[in-house]
Amino acid sequence: MATIIDGKAVAAKLNQETAKLVAELAAKGKKTTLAVVLVGEDPASQVYVRNKIRTCGEVGIISREVRMSKESTTEEVLEVVNALNNDPDVDGILVQSPPPPQVDEEKVIEAIHPDKDVDCFAERNVGRLLIGQKAGFRPCTPWGVIELLKHYGVDPAGKHAVVIGRSNIVGKPMAALLMQKGATANATVTVVHSRTPDITRYTRDADILIAAIGKANFVRGEMVKPGAVVIDVGINRIFDEKLGKNRLTGDVDFEECVEVASMITPVPGGVGPMTIAVLMQNAYIASKQRFEA
Ligand code: GUN
């Protein structure tokens, strides 16, 4: 049986550290404010936004929730983003993804001022991440994964890390972080995705397997190398026949993989809380940089 990685506990520890830093900055007269924009009524996005706002409260960050109708146009979202860009009280801006289909997400991301881009989605910040600059914003979910590995004493150096999925939010920045020169990286990285034939051929060789493909229970026990560290980034809603209602599940078949892996993250309570903890760190970084500018 694998050790079950407790993302909630690690996130709580990081949030405590961030709360202390936020309070120190507030004592110098600089409060920290995060704007969270939710366009539409996607149920999963509503839950994420609620959790982000709740965590802001816990670490002493002022949250500004902006809710926009599901009929909003790209122009309307851009107007809101521009107003937040120009608002001196706002340190960080996050537009929850995905917006409704009529909204051009790329344009929205481009519109967020790079100094307020706490998701680390904007060109400048993605570029800096790839170059390997230490300062600046951290991609929330991938950095959260690195922190989990660090807390559980898993050193990726020289290991084969396989990332399933190539999204801009997780797969690409995850691969970039793992291959980086540095104390918590130095892995050999393979990225597989929906067009990779025989994914198992790669996953079976992974010392660290990171699933971010958005398919419920995609990673089966026989796809995992015995003793591997399995990180499940997926959050999928499925109908549970036994329970007779919907429940959350990851991209990993937990029941099967827990028997094969040496460590594994659960869903919920694994990577999810870590994403929010890193978002809080980024809001603090934004606030501090604005204060010192
Ligand atoms: N949707 C899923 N993950 C994220 C995230 O980290 N940030 C935003 N803005 N939207 C998301």
Tab-separated table of C-alpha atoms and ligand atoms in Angstrom:
chain	number	residue	atom	x	y	z
A	1	MET	CA	0.000	0.000	0.000
A	2	ALA	CA	1.253	3.426	-0.980
A	3	THR	CA	1.697	6.367	1.380
A	4	ILE	CA	-1.189	8.740	0.771
A	5	ILE	CA	0.105	12.263	0.237
A	6	ASP	CA	-1.813	14.759	2.365
A	7	GLY	CA	-2.118	17.871	0.212
A	8	LYS	CA	-4.492	19.494	2.673
A	9	ALA	CA	-1.905	19.373	5.450
A	10	VAL	CA	0.965	20.652	3.292
A	11	ALA	CA	-1.254	23.436	1.902
A	12	ALA	CA	-2.271	24.438	5.440
A	13	LYS	CA	1.385	24.759	6.372
A	14	LEU	CA	2.162	26.905	3.301
A	15	ASN	CA	-0.925	29.044	3.973
A	16	GLN	CA	0.283	29.673	7.530
A	17	GLU	CA	3.608	30.904	6.164
A	18	THR	CA	1.849	33.126	3.608
A	19	ALA	CA	-0.485	34.510	6.295
A	20	LYS	CA	2.536	35.573	8.318
A	21	LEU	CA	4.125	37.338	5.325
A	22	VAL	CA	0.828	39.009	4.387
A	23	ALA	CA	0.435	40.262	7.984
A	24	GLU	CA	4.000	41.627	8.020
A	25	LEU	CA	3.308	43.539	4.818
A	26	ALA	CA	0.002	44.821	6.229
A	27	ALA	CA	1.861	46.056	9.326
A	28	LYS	CA	3.958	48.186	6.966
A	29	GLY	CA	0.750	49.607	5.511
A	30	LYS	CA	0.400	47.422	2.397
A	31	LYS	CA	-2.723	45.330	2.294
A	32	THR	CA	-3.027	42.520	-0.263
A	33	THR	CA	-6.050	42.254	-2.554
A	34	LEU	CA	-6.888	39.503	-5.020
A	35	ALA	CA	-9.632	39.941	-7.627
A	36	VAL	CA	-11.374	36.736	-8.687
A	37	VAL	CA	-13.490	36.945	-11.838
A	38	LEU	CA	-16.032	34.227	-12.539
A	39	VAL	CA	-17.834	34.371	-15.887
A	40	GLY	CA	-20.893	32.134	-16.075
A	41	GLU	CA	-22.195	29.405	-13.811
A	42	ASP	CA	-20.015	26.358	-14.409
A	43	PRO	CA	-20.572	24.316	-11.208
A	44	ALA	CA	-16.952	23.193	-10.859
A	45	SER	CA	-15.675	26.758	-11.379
A	46	GLN	CA	-18.101	28.001	-8.724
A	47	VAL	CA	-16.624	25.533	-6.226
A	48	TYR	CA	-13.023	26.503	-7.116
A	49	VAL	CA	-13.801	30.212	-6.810
A	50	ARG	CA	-15.521	29.680	-3.467
A	51	ASN	CA	-12.480	27.774	-2.165
A	52	LYS	CA	-10.089	30.458	-3.406
A	53	ILE	CA	-12.100	33.205	-1.726
A	54	ARG	CA	-12.374	31.228	1.511
A	55	THR	CA	-8.609	30.676	1.571
A	56	CYS	CA	-8.016	34.411	0.976
A	57	GLY	CA	-9.956	34.997	4.197
A	58	GLU	CA	-7.829	32.455	6.052
A	59	VAL	CA	-4.511	34.057	5.061
A	60	GLY	CA	-5.615	37.685	5.438
A	61	ILE	CA	-5.869	38.525	1.748
A	62	ILE	CA	-8.749	40.786	0.767
A	63	SER	CA	-10.765	39.151	-2.000
A	64	ARG	CA	-12.760	41.002	-4.609
A	65	GLU	CA	-15.232	38.671	-6.260
A	66	VAL	CA	-16.546	39.738	-9.663
A	67	ARG	CA	-19.365	37.613	-11.060
A	68	MET	CA	-20.353	38.047	-14.683
A	69	SER	CA	-23.310	36.548	-16.529
A	70	LYS	CA	-22.864	33.516	-18.752
A	71	GLU	CA	-23.872	35.694	-21.727
A	72	SER	CA	-20.918	38.083	-21.208
A	73	THR	CA	-18.969	39.028	-24.322
A	74	THR	CA	-15.177	39.087	-24.653
A	75	GLU	CA	-15.354	42.902	-24.700
A	76	GLU	CA	-17.266	42.983	-21.422
A	77	VAL	CA	-14.724	40.710	-19.738
A	78	LEU	CA	-11.880	42.833	-21.148
A	79	GLU	CA	-13.518	45.943	-19.673
A	80	VAL	CA	-13.622	44.337	-16.244
A	81	VAL	CA	-9.989	43.203	-16.536
A	82	ASN	CA	-8.892	46.688	-17.609
A	83	ALA	CA	-10.689	48.279	-14.677
A	84	LEU	CA	-8.921	45.851	-12.311
A	85	ASN	CA	-5.579	46.521	-14.062
A	86	ASN	CA	-6.027	50.223	-13.367
A	87	ASP	CA	-7.288	49.803	-9.805
A	88	PRO	CA	-4.383	50.641	-7.459
A	89	ASP	CA	-5.937	48.582	-4.645
A	90	VAL	CA	-5.881	45.343	-6.688
A	91	ASP	CA	-2.638	43.350	-6.555
A	92	GLY	CA	-3.640	40.176	-8.385
A	93	ILE	CA	-6.259	39.264	-10.991
A	94	LEU	CA	-7.542	35.794	-11.737
A	95	VAL	CA	-10.169	34.948	-14.346
A	96	GLN	CA	-11.418	31.442	-13.614
A	97	SER	CA	-10.941	29.065	-16.526
A	98	PRO	CA	-12.727	27.959	-18.619
A	99	PRO	CA	-14.975	30.925	-19.469
A	100	PRO	CA	-18.134	30.324	-21.554
A	101	PRO	CA	-17.323	29.457	-25.187
A	102	GLN	CA	-18.151	32.879	-26.674
A	103	VAL	CA	-15.402	34.480	-24.556
A	104	ASP	CA	-11.948	34.534	-26.177
A	105	GLU	CA	-9.811	33.296	-23.293
A	106	GLU	CA	-6.528	34.042	-25.015
A	107	LYS	CA	-7.472	37.704	-25.369
A	108	VAL	CA	-8.538	37.829	-21.732
A	109	ILE	CA	-5.254	36.330	-20.520
A	110	GLU	CA	-3.274	38.747	-22.701
A	111	ALA	CA	-5.210	41.667	-21.232
A	112	ILE	CA	-4.251	40.928	-17.603
A	113	HIS	CA	-1.306	43.114	-16.590
A	114	PRO	CA	1.729	40.810	-16.199
A	115	ASP	CA	2.429	42.302	-12.746
A	116	LYS	CA	-1.050	41.169	-11.632
A	117	ASP	CA	-1.039	37.788	-13.417
A	118	VAL	CA	-1.178	35.576	-10.318
A	119	ASP	CA	-2.121	32.515	-12.412
A	120	CYS	CA	1.221	32.830	-14.252
A	121	PHE	CA	-0.611	32.469	-17.582
A	122	ALA	CA	0.642	35.607	-19.391
A	123	GLU	CA	3.379	35.491	-22.030
A	124	ARG	CA	5.967	37.336	-19.954
A	125	ASN	CA	5.523	35.097	-16.931
A	126	VAL	CA	5.419	31.852	-18.940
A	127	GLY	CA	8.578	33.007	-20.705
A	128	ARG	CA	10.348	33.700	-17.427
A	129	LEU	CA	9.310	30.299	-16.133
A	130	LEU	CA	10.770	28.579	-19.179
A	131	ILE	CA	14.022	30.536	-18.891
A	132	GLY	CA	14.204	29.465	-15.265
A	133	GLN	CA	14.234	32.799	-13.473
A	134	LYS	CA	13.761	32.298	-9.759
A	135	ALA	CA	11.784	35.431	-8.915
A	136	GLY	CA	8.259	36.127	-10.048
A	137	PHE	CA	5.019	34.212	-10.212
A	138	ARG	CA	4.730	30.455	-9.925
A	139	PRO	CA	2.406	28.359	-12.075
A	140	CYS	CA	-0.084	27.402	-9.337
A	141	THR	CA	-0.782	23.715	-9.928
A	142	PRO	CA	2.665	22.610	-11.181
A	143	TRP	CA	4.434	24.493	-8.402
A	144	GLY	CA	2.022	22.905	-5.945
A	145	VAL	CA	3.087	19.470	-7.236
A	146	ILE	CA	6.783	20.353	-6.805
A	147	GLU	CA	6.065	21.489	-3.229
A	148	LEU	CA	4.304	18.192	-2.480
A	149	LEU	CA	7.272	16.203	-3.794
A	150	LYS	CA	9.611	18.357	-1.715
A	151	HIS	CA	7.574	17.892	1.474
A	152	TYR	CA	7.509	14.129	1.002
A	153	GLY	CA	11.245	13.928	0.317
A	154	VAL	CA	10.893	12.919	-3.343
A	155	ASP	CA	13.871	14.320	-5.247
A	156	PRO	CA	13.122	14.337	-9.001
A	157	ALA	CA	16.856	14.579	-9.899
A	158	GLY	CA	17.786	11.897	-12.402
A	159	LYS	CA	14.333	10.320	-12.223
A	160	HIS	CA	12.070	9.709	-15.174
A	161	ALA	CA	9.022	11.953	-14.766
A	162	VAL	CA	6.134	11.298	-17.141
A	163	VAL	CA	3.488	13.989	-17.514
A	164	ILE	CA	0.181	12.922	-19.045
A	165	GLY	CA	-1.380	15.986	-20.663
A	166	ARG	CA	-0.033	19.078	-22.435
A	167	SER	CA	-2.325	21.890	-21.287
A	168	ASN	CA	-1.071	25.420	-20.769
A	169	ILE	CA	-2.339	25.328	-17.171
A	170	VAL	CA	-0.665	22.084	-16.083
A	171	GLY	CA	1.144	19.822	-18.580
A	172	LYS	CA	3.462	22.339	-20.260
A	173	PRO	CA	4.528	24.278	-17.147
A	174	MET	CA	4.799	21.007	-15.176
A	175	ALA	CA	7.276	19.623	-17.701
A	176	ALA	CA	9.195	22.920	-17.689
A	177	LEU	CA	9.569	22.909	-13.902
A	178	LEU	CA	10.601	19.264	-13.668
A	179	MET	CA	13.331	19.596	-16.306
A	180	GLN	CA	14.709	22.805	-14.780
A	181	LYS	CA	18.212	22.958	-13.384
A	182	GLY	CA	17.733	23.293	-9.646
A	183	ALA	CA	17.407	21.644	-6.290
A	184	THR	CA	13.810	20.458	-6.693
A	185	ALA	CA	13.981	19.424	-10.362
A	186	ASN	CA	16.617	17.931	-12.716
A	187	ALA	CA	14.284	15.181	-13.890
A	188	THR	CA	14.253	13.510	-17.288
A	189	VAL	CA	10.824	14.435	-18.593
A	190	THR	CA	8.466	12.762	-21.048
A	191	VAL	CA	5.170	14.386	-21.993
A	192	VAL	CA	2.459	12.108	-23.379
A	193	HIS	CA	-1.008	13.177	-24.512
A	194	SER	CA	-4.182	12.232	-26.340
A	195	ARG	CA	-2.289	11.625	-29.608
A	196	THR	CA	0.425	9.428	-28.103
A	197	PRO	CA	0.067	5.800	-29.206
A	198	ASP	CA	0.581	3.244	-26.422
A	199	ILE	CA	0.771	5.642	-23.474
A	200	THR	CA	1.357	2.695	-21.125
A	201	ARG	CA	4.762	2.101	-22.706
A	202	TYR	CA	5.863	5.438	-21.195
A	203	THR	CA	3.873	5.440	-17.961
A	204	ARG	CA	5.208	1.990	-17.011
A	205	ASP	CA	8.706	3.490	-17.040
A	206	ALA	CA	7.838	6.523	-14.886
A	207	ASP	CA	9.421	6.977	-11.464
A	208	ILE	CA	7.148	9.989	-11.035
A	209	LEU	CA	3.837	9.885	-12.888
A	210	ILE	CA	1.754	13.043	-13.142
A	211	ALA	CA	-1.744	12.691	-14.553
A	212	ALA	CA	-3.331	15.851	-15.954
A	213	ILE	CA	-5.413	14.666	-18.861
A	214	GLY	CA	-8.941	15.353	-17.598
A	215	LYS	CA	-10.274	11.804	-18.009
A	216	ALA	CA	-11.769	10.083	-14.979
A	217	ASN	CA	-9.757	7.086	-13.711
A	218	PHE	CA	-7.598	7.075	-16.872
A	219	VAL	CA	-4.475	5.707	-15.162
A	220	ARG	CA	-5.036	2.051	-14.286
A	221	GLY	CA	-2.915	-0.048	-11.961
A	222	GLU	CA	-1.155	-1.902	-14.773
A	223	MET	CA	0.028	1.423	-16.240
A	224	VAL	CA	2.084	2.207	-13.126
A	225	LYS	CA	5.591	0.995	-12.344
A	226	PRO	CA	5.735	-0.669	-8.918
A	227	GLY	CA	7.049	1.855	-6.387
A	228	ALA	CA	6.335	4.919	-8.528
A	229	VAL	CA	5.146	8.233	-7.086
A	230	VAL	CA	1.734	9.002	-8.595
A	231	ILE	CA	0.392	12.562	-8.633
A	232	ASP	CA	-3.222	13.041	-9.687
A	233	VAL	CA	-4.052	16.514	-10.976
A	234	GLY	CA	-7.460	15.547	-12.373
A	235	ILE	CA	-10.758	16.716	-10.941
A	236	ASN	CA	-13.623	14.970	-12.712
A	237	ARG	CA	-17.270	14.743	-11.761
A	238	ILE	CA	-18.725	11.272	-12.300
A	239	PHE	CA	-21.978	9.587	-11.432
A	240	ASP	CA	-21.328	6.956	-8.781
A	241	GLU	CA	-23.738	4.038	-9.263
A	242	LYS	CA	-23.192	2.767	-5.712
A	243	LEU	CA	-23.740	6.177	-4.084
A	244	GLY	CA	-26.514	7.069	-6.522
A	245	LYS	CA	-25.082	10.596	-6.941
A	246	ASN	CA	-22.232	12.590	-8.463
A	247	ARG	CA	-18.825	12.572	-6.861
A	248	LEU	CA	-15.337	13.886	-7.622
A	249	THR	CA	-12.662	11.589	-8.938
A	250	GLY	CA	-9.202	12.125	-10.351
A	251	ASP	CA	-7.451	11.027	-13.548
A	252	VAL	CA	-6.041	8.063	-11.605
A	253	ASP	CA	-7.876	4.906	-10.611
A	254	PHE	CA	-6.986	5.326	-6.954
A	255	GLU	CA	-8.102	1.888	-5.748
A	256	GLU	CA	-5.884	0.107	-8.270
A	257	CYS	CA	-2.889	2.445	-8.210
A	258	VAL	CA	-2.649	2.705	-4.409
A	259	GLU	CA	-1.649	-0.974	-4.460
A	260	VAL	CA	1.196	-0.407	-6.947
A	261	ALA	CA	2.624	3.042	-6.158
A	262	SER	CA	4.916	3.991	-3.266
A	263	MET	CA	3.146	7.337	-2.814
A	264	ILE	CA	-0.066	8.674	-4.276
A	265	THR	CA	-2.224	11.799	-4.015
A	266	PRO	CA	-5.951	11.440	-3.324
A	267	VAL	CA	-8.745	13.439	-5.016
A	268	PRO	CA	-9.963	15.517	-3.293
A	269	GLY	CA	-7.328	16.526	-0.739
A	270	GLY	CA	-4.214	16.099	-2.898
A	271	VAL	CA	-3.136	18.640	-5.490
A	272	GLY	CA	-6.272	20.864	-5.282
A	273	PRO	CA	-5.470	22.614	-1.990
A	274	MET	CA	-1.864	23.056	-3.150
A	275	THR	CA	-2.969	25.000	-6.249
A	276	ILE	CA	-4.770	27.450	-3.997
A	277	ALA	CA	-1.840	27.692	-1.574
A	278	VAL	CA	0.478	28.704	-4.438
A	279	LEU	CA	-2.124	31.196	-5.686
A	280	MET	CA	-1.993	32.804	-2.235
A	281	GLN	CA	1.828	32.939	-2.461
A	282	ASN	CA	1.520	34.641	-5.848
A	283	ALA	CA	-0.941	37.217	-4.496
A	284	TYR	CA	1.580	37.995	-1.754
A	285	ILE	CA	4.410	38.231	-4.312
A	286	ALA	CA	2.299	40.646	-6.425
A	287	SER	CA	1.510	42.774	-3.401
A	288	LYS	CA	5.108	42.892	-2.191
A	289	GLN	CA	6.422	43.768	-5.639
A	290	ARG	CA	3.908	46.611	-5.969
A	291	PHE	CA	4.799	47.873	-2.502
A	292	GLU	CA	8.520	47.870	-3.276
A	293	ALA	CA	8.199	49.267	-6.794
B	1	GUN	N1	-9.152	26.387	-13.871
B	1	GUN	C1	-8.552	25.248	-13.447
B	1	GUN	N2	-7.420	25.557	-12.793
B	1	GUN	C2	-7.303	26.900	-12.797
B	1	GUN	C3	-6.337	27.809	-12.286
B	1	GUN	O1	-5.321	27.452	-11.664
B	1	GUN	N3	-6.593	29.133	-12.491
B	1	GUN	C4	-7.681	29.575	-13.169
B	1	GUN	N4	-7.841	30.883	-13.353
B	1	GUN	N5	-8.582	28.756	-13.675
B	1	GUN	C5	-8.393	27.423	-13.482
